[in-house]
Amino acid sequence: MLPSVEPTVSVSLAPQTPQTPQTPQTPKGQDQAENPADRDFAAEAETVAVWKVDQDVVVNTAPANDPDDDALGRRIRRKVDLRLCTIAGILCSLNLLDSGVLSSAAVTSMLSDLGLDHGNRFSVSIFIFTISSIVFQLPSTIAVRILGPRVWFSAITLAFGIITLCTGFVRTWQQMIVLRILLGAAMSGIFPGLAYLISTWYPRREQQLRFAFMQSGEVLVLATGSLVNYALNRLDGRGGLEGWRWMFVVQGLCTALIGLATYWWMVDFPENSHHSFRFLTADEAAVVSKRIESDRGDLVAQEFELKKVLVHAKDFKIWAFASLFFMQNIVSTALAYFVPIILQNGLGYSANASIILSAPPYYYAVVPVLASSWFADRLQIRAPIIVFNAVCLITGFCVLGFASNSGARYFGVFLATGAYVANWAALTAYQANNVVGQWKRVFTAAACTMFNGAGGIAGSFIVRNFEAPTYTTAVWVSIGSHIVMISVVAALSVHFYRANMSQSKRAGVLENTAGFRFTY
């Protein structure tokens, strides 16, 4: 269930004399407005909530009415959806765009041209990228908060595009490895940074559908990228470049241009959103802030100190969330990088047909991710949706691994792809709904993405060409990982249920926020 934060809470941690609400007191360590524009915004937001701070417990006494129930609130929400979710979907697609380019190029002459067809060199080129990404994820996610989304996302996207462009001109597998390391560093902050940014903009009850919007844009770009790769591969020999080089050159150039546009397209955090290019006014930003305060009361970030970020490593549930992403990405990496190879070696399709046929499963994935996320937000549930998607994925891999008909096995690819894409949104909402505090959100997003990357390392090795056409290892590891995922979600849900019941009976405090309830 997705319980709401109790909107009006009266907690007395020290004797107090009843009085009319005063100007909100900023929690310990949080930043104050530094310039006149921020001070004006602070004045606009004075009616958001009354904060009382004692012994590091934050009490949210925001008014019970929901500011998104009126026409103004709905209009602002649509404006945020159109601006933030579109650019988030495009930028997040760059993570999968790389896997799409590399997997499409893998069924052309690239492996032999660069010597990647010897031993495990191709798998090494995948996991070395992941290692680099893991190392830089926490610093890069922190940078989103410190430097601001517009500056940071624009810079790393531009770098990502330039590196992808350069990949089209490498001559040896060693050069490819070097660029893969740089690419991993550049891309490290995209997914955790975007997941963190979106979580700061929406109340918990609306988050999964917004993550689904982001995922939909991601998979649509990936699917279209497969068709573009097919067309670019037909340019083989033009300008003295092989077809696979054209894939990297063209998509790298497009990514670099997107990076430049990101500076104006991306939005800042809610409390600074009126400074974004042609976005919200100060009045509209105050409405958004009121919604966040009413939901969980963690609008403003504390002043940055590394220990304030790392202290959250003591929370066991963060690592439980991270383990879910590990198991998820074992499967998603195997499918994202190896579907064309499976279609070619396992199902007997030609190289060009394999590139084209890898696109439809991603177009289909938009349906389950939007449908399941809509139901999750509407019914205010999280764990049952994750379990349902996991069961669908297990079914898909059973069909892919054990059916004898090629058409049936291709249907298994559809089912598995739709399920894992849908679970990205579900898992991201699950973790974002159950943590409070800006730096805790940063740490959780980075930790989940690091484990996600570790799952990618495992996933890059489970698809073994010598096991074609059944790919037994990939099938059983994928099935087993999602059985474990169901078990972890069940255990977390029991813990959250008991914590919520204990809080109700004993008037305890969860996540240092009075009135907060866990999501399950």
PDB file of N, CA and C in Angstrom, residues 87 90-98 101 153-166 183 186-187 190 221 247-263 265:
ATOM      1  N   ILE A  87      12.551  15.350 -21.294  1.00  0.00           N
ATOM      2  CA  ILE A  87      14.015  15.403 -21.350  1.00  0.00           C
ATOM      3  C   ILE A  87      14.612  14.264 -20.545  1.00  0.00           C
ATOM      4  N   ILE A  90      14.553  11.206 -22.758  1.00  0.00           N
ATOM      5  CA  ILE A  90      15.557  11.269 -23.818  1.00  0.00           C
ATOM      6  C   ILE A  90      16.952  11.012 -23.258  1.00  0.00           C
ATOM      7  N   LEU A  91      17.273  11.676 -22.136  1.00  0.00           N
ATOM      8  CA  LEU A  91      18.608  11.492 -21.566  1.00  0.00           C
ATOM      9  C   LEU A  91      18.801  10.070 -21.035  1.00  0.00           C
ATOM     10  N   CYS A  92      17.760   9.540 -20.393  1.00  0.00           N
ATOM     11  CA  CYS A  92      17.872   8.188 -19.864  1.00  0.00           C
ATOM     12  C   CYS A  92      18.018   7.168 -20.988  1.00  0.00           C
ATOM     13  N   SER A  93      17.470   7.477 -22.149  1.00  0.00           N
ATOM     14  CA  SER A  93      17.574   6.560 -23.286  1.00  0.00           C
ATOM     15  C   SER A  93      19.027   6.419 -23.755  1.00  0.00           C
ATOM     16  N   LEU A  94      19.856   7.402 -23.404  1.00  0.00           N
ATOM     17  CA  LEU A  94      21.253   7.315 -23.822  1.00  0.00           C
ATOM     18  C   LEU A  94      21.945   6.113 -23.193  1.00  0.00           C
ATOM     19  N   ASN A  95      21.505   5.732 -21.962  1.00  0.00           N
ATOM     20  CA  ASN A  95      22.044   4.527 -21.343  1.00  0.00           C
ATOM     21  C   ASN A  95      21.771   3.308 -22.211  1.00  0.00           C
ATOM     22  N   LEU A  96      20.540   3.199 -22.690  1.00  0.00           N
ATOM     23  CA  LEU A  96      20.183   2.061 -23.525  1.00  0.00           C
ATOM     24  C   LEU A  96      20.624   2.257 -24.972  1.00  0.00           C
ATOM     25  N   LEU A  97      20.763   3.531 -25.388  1.00  0.00           N
ATOM     26  CA  LEU A  97      21.209   3.775 -26.751  1.00  0.00           C
ATOM     27  C   LEU A  97      22.588   3.189 -26.973  1.00  0.00           C
ATOM     28  N   ASP A  98      23.444   3.305 -25.966  1.00  0.00           N
ATOM     29  CA  ASP A  98      24.775   2.717 -26.083  1.00  0.00           C
ATOM     30  C   ASP A  98      24.692   1.209 -26.265  1.00  0.00           C
ATOM     31  N   VAL A 101      23.436   0.464 -29.830  1.00  0.00           N
ATOM     32  CA  VAL A 101      24.457   0.620 -30.862  1.00  0.00           C
ATOM     33  C   VAL A 101      25.449  -0.544 -30.800  1.00  0.00           C
ATOM     34  N   PHE A 153      23.782  17.807 -16.163  1.00  0.00           N
ATOM     35  CA  PHE A 153      23.280  16.908 -17.205  1.00  0.00           C
ATOM     36  C   PHE A 153      23.714  17.358 -18.599  1.00  0.00           C
ATOM     37  N   SER A 154      23.787  18.660 -18.807  1.00  0.00           N
ATOM     38  CA  SER A 154      24.250  19.156 -20.094  1.00  0.00           C
ATOM     39  C   SER A 154      25.708  18.769 -20.330  1.00  0.00           C
ATOM     40  N   ALA A 155      26.543  18.921 -19.296  1.00  0.00           N
ATOM     41  CA  ALA A 155      27.972  18.634 -19.440  1.00  0.00           C
ATOM     42  C   ALA A 155      28.228  17.153 -19.704  1.00  0.00           C
ATOM     43  N   ILE A 156      27.604  16.267 -18.925  1.00  0.00           N
ATOM     44  CA  ILE A 156      27.908  14.842 -19.091  1.00  0.00           C
ATOM     45  C   ILE A 156      27.291  14.285 -20.370  1.00  0.00           C
ATOM     46  N   THR A 157      26.166  14.856 -20.808  1.00  0.00           N
ATOM     47  CA  THR A 157      25.567  14.391 -22.068  1.00  0.00           C
ATOM     48  C   THR A 157      26.429  14.807 -23.252  1.00  0.00           C
ATOM     49  N   LEU A 158      26.934  16.021 -23.220  1.00  0.00           N
ATOM     50  CA  LEU A 158      27.835  16.471 -24.278  1.00  0.00           C
ATOM     51  C   LEU A 158      29.081  15.591 -24.325  1.00  0.00           C
ATOM     52  N   ALA A 159      29.656  15.287 -23.160  1.00  0.00           N
ATOM     53  CA  ALA A 159      30.834  14.419 -23.112  1.00  0.00           C
ATOM     54  C   ALA A 159      30.515  13.031 -23.640  1.00  0.00           C
ATOM     55  N   PHE A 160      29.354  12.516 -23.277  1.00  0.00           N
ATOM     56  CA  PHE A 160      28.930  11.202 -23.751  1.00  0.00           C
ATOM     57  C   PHE A 160      28.841  11.170 -25.274  1.00  0.00           C
ATOM     58  N   GLY A 161      28.278  12.219 -25.864  1.00  0.00           N
ATOM     59  CA  GLY A 161      28.144  12.274 -27.311  1.00  0.00           C
ATOM     60  C   GLY A 161      29.485  12.324 -28.017  1.00  0.00           C
ATOM     61  N   ILE A 162      30.393  13.119 -27.489  1.00  0.00           N
ATOM     62  CA  ILE A 162      31.718  13.242 -28.115  1.00  0.00           C
ATOM     63  C   ILE A 162      32.467  11.909 -28.055  1.00  0.00           C
ATOM     64  N   ILE A 163      32.371  11.217 -26.920  1.00  0.00           N
ATOM     65  CA  ILE A 163      33.068   9.930 -26.781  1.00  0.00           C
ATOM     66  C   ILE A 163      32.465   8.886 -27.725  1.00  0.00           C
ATOM     67  N   THR A 164      31.130   8.867 -27.832  1.00  0.00           N
ATOM     68  CA  THR A 164      30.478   7.936 -28.764  1.00  0.00           C
ATOM     69  C   THR A 164      30.906   8.220 -30.194  1.00  0.00           C
ATOM     70  N   LEU A 165      30.976   9.505 -30.546  1.00  0.00           N
ATOM     71  CA  LEU A 165      31.430   9.898 -31.882  1.00  0.00           C
ATOM     72  C   LEU A 165      32.836   9.385 -32.149  1.00  0.00           C
ATOM     73  N   CYS A 166      33.711   9.534 -31.180  1.00  0.00           N
ATOM     74  CA  CYS A 166      35.100   9.082 -31.343  1.00  0.00           C
ATOM     75  C   CYS A 166      35.197   7.567 -31.486  1.00  0.00           C
ATOM     76  N   LEU A 183      33.447   6.488 -21.381  1.00  0.00           N
ATOM     77  CA  LEU A 183      31.999   6.553 -21.589  1.00  0.00           C
ATOM     78  C   LEU A 183      31.255   6.196 -20.309  1.00  0.00           C
ATOM     79  N   ALA A 186      31.297   9.167 -18.016  1.00  0.00           N
ATOM     80  CA  ALA A 186      30.414  10.241 -18.472  1.00  0.00           C
ATOM     81  C   ALA A 186      28.945   9.919 -18.221  1.00  0.00           C
ATOM     82  N   MET A 187      28.569   8.662 -18.389  1.00  0.00           N
ATOM     83  CA  MET A 187      27.166   8.274 -18.269  1.00  0.00           C
ATOM     84  C   MET A 187      26.763   7.949 -16.837  1.00  0.00           C
ATOM     85  N   ILE A 190      23.673   9.762 -15.146  1.00  0.00           N
ATOM     86  CA  ILE A 190      22.430  10.020 -15.865  1.00  0.00           C
ATOM     87  C   ILE A 190      21.239   9.363 -15.180  1.00  0.00           C
ATOM     88  N   VAL A 221      13.119   5.541 -27.816  1.00  0.00           N
ATOM     89  CA  VAL A 221      14.340   5.977 -28.487  1.00  0.00           C
ATOM     90  C   VAL A 221      15.228   4.786 -28.808  1.00  0.00           C
ATOM     91  N   MET A 247      27.136   4.017 -37.302  1.00  0.00           N
ATOM     92  CA  MET A 247      26.223   3.974 -36.154  1.00  0.00           C
ATOM     93  C   MET A 247      26.746   4.849 -35.015  1.00  0.00           C
ATOM     94  N   PHE A 248      28.028   4.684 -34.700  1.00  0.00           N
ATOM     95  CA  PHE A 248      28.608   5.452 -33.596  1.00  0.00           C
ATOM     96  C   PHE A 248      28.735   6.929 -33.946  1.00  0.00           C
ATOM     97  N   VAL A 249      29.135   7.231 -35.173  1.00  0.00           N
ATOM     98  CA  VAL A 249      29.353   8.626 -35.566  1.00  0.00           C
ATOM     99  C   VAL A 249      28.051   9.415 -35.533  1.00  0.00           C
ATOM    100  N   VAL A 250      27.012   8.881 -36.177  1.00  0.00           N
ATOM    101  CA  VAL A 250      25.753   9.617 -36.280  1.00  0.00           C
ATOM    102  C   VAL A 250      25.087   9.755 -34.908  1.00  0.00           C
ATOM    103  N   GLN A 251      25.025   8.668 -34.160  1.00  0.00           N
ATOM    104  CA  GLN A 251      24.340   8.749 -32.870  1.00  0.00           C
ATOM    105  C   GLN A 251      25.171   9.528 -31.847  1.00  0.00           C
ATOM    106  N   GLY A 252      26.484   9.519 -31.977  1.00  0.00           N
ATOM    107  CA  GLY A 252      27.304  10.352 -31.110  1.00  0.00           C
ATOM    108  C   GLY A 252      27.084  11.826 -31.384  1.00  0.00           C
ATOM    109  N   LEU A 253      26.991  12.177 -32.670  1.00  0.00           N
ATOM    110  CA  LEU A 253      26.742  13.573 -33.034  1.00  0.00           C
ATOM    111  C   LEU A 253      25.382  14.032 -32.528  1.00  0.00           C
ATOM    112  N   CYS A 254      24.361  13.197 -32.691  1.00  0.00           N
ATOM    113  CA  CYS A 254      23.020  13.547 -32.204  1.00  0.00           C
ATOM    114  C   CYS A 254      23.019  13.734 -30.686  1.00  0.00           C
ATOM    115  N   THR A 255      23.729  12.869 -29.976  1.00  0.00           N
ATOM    116  CA  THR A 255      23.791  12.969 -28.519  1.00  0.00           C
ATOM    117  C   THR A 255      24.470  14.258 -28.079  1.00  0.00           C
ATOM    118  N   ALA A 256      25.542  14.641 -28.756  1.00  0.00           N
ATOM    119  CA  ALA A 256      26.235  15.879 -28.407  1.00  0.00           C
ATOM    120  C   ALA A 256      25.312  17.088 -28.591  1.00  0.00           C
ATOM    121  N   LEU A 257      24.520  17.086 -29.655  1.00  0.00           N
ATOM    122  CA  LEU A 257      23.574  18.187 -29.883  1.00  0.00           C
ATOM    123  C   LEU A 257      22.498  18.218 -28.803  1.00  0.00           C
ATOM    124  N   ILE A 258      22.043  17.034 -28.386  1.00  0.00           N
ATOM    125  CA  ILE A 258      21.077  16.969 -27.296  1.00  0.00           C
ATOM    126  C   ILE A 258      21.690  17.520 -26.014  1.00  0.00           C
ATOM    127  N   GLY A 259      22.971  17.228 -25.795  1.00  0.00           N
ATOM    128  CA  GLY A 259      23.651  17.750 -24.618  1.00  0.00           C
ATOM    129  C   GLY A 259      23.648  19.267 -24.577  1.00  0.00           C
ATOM    130  N   LEU A 260      23.861  19.897 -25.721  1.00  0.00           N
ATOM    131  CA  LEU A 260      23.816  21.360 -25.774  1.00  0.00           C
ATOM    132  C   LEU A 260      22.419  21.884 -25.472  1.00  0.00           C
ATOM    133  N   ALA A 261      21.390  21.218 -26.030  1.00  0.00           N
ATOM    134  CA  ALA A 261      20.003  21.657 -25.806  1.00  0.00           C
ATOM    135  C   ALA A 261      19.559  21.422 -24.364  1.00  0.00           C
ATOM    136  N   THR A 262      20.186  20.464 -23.698  1.00  0.00           N
ATOM    137  CA  THR A 262      19.775  20.108 -22.335  1.00  0.00           C
ATOM    138  C   THR A 262      19.900  21.288 -21.379  1.00  0.00           C
ATOM    139  N   TYR A 263      20.865  22.160 -21.602  1.00  0.00           N
ATOM    140  CA  TYR A 263      21.065  23.289 -20.689  1.00  0.00           C
ATOM    141  C   TYR A 263      19.815  24.158 -20.599  1.00  0.00           C
ATOM    142  N   TRP A 265      16.664  23.028 -21.802  1.00  0.00           N
ATOM    143  CA  TRP A 265      15.486  22.170 -21.673  1.00  0.00           C
ATOM    144  C   TRP A 265      15.322  21.645 -20.246  1.00  0.00           C
TER     145      TRP A 265
END
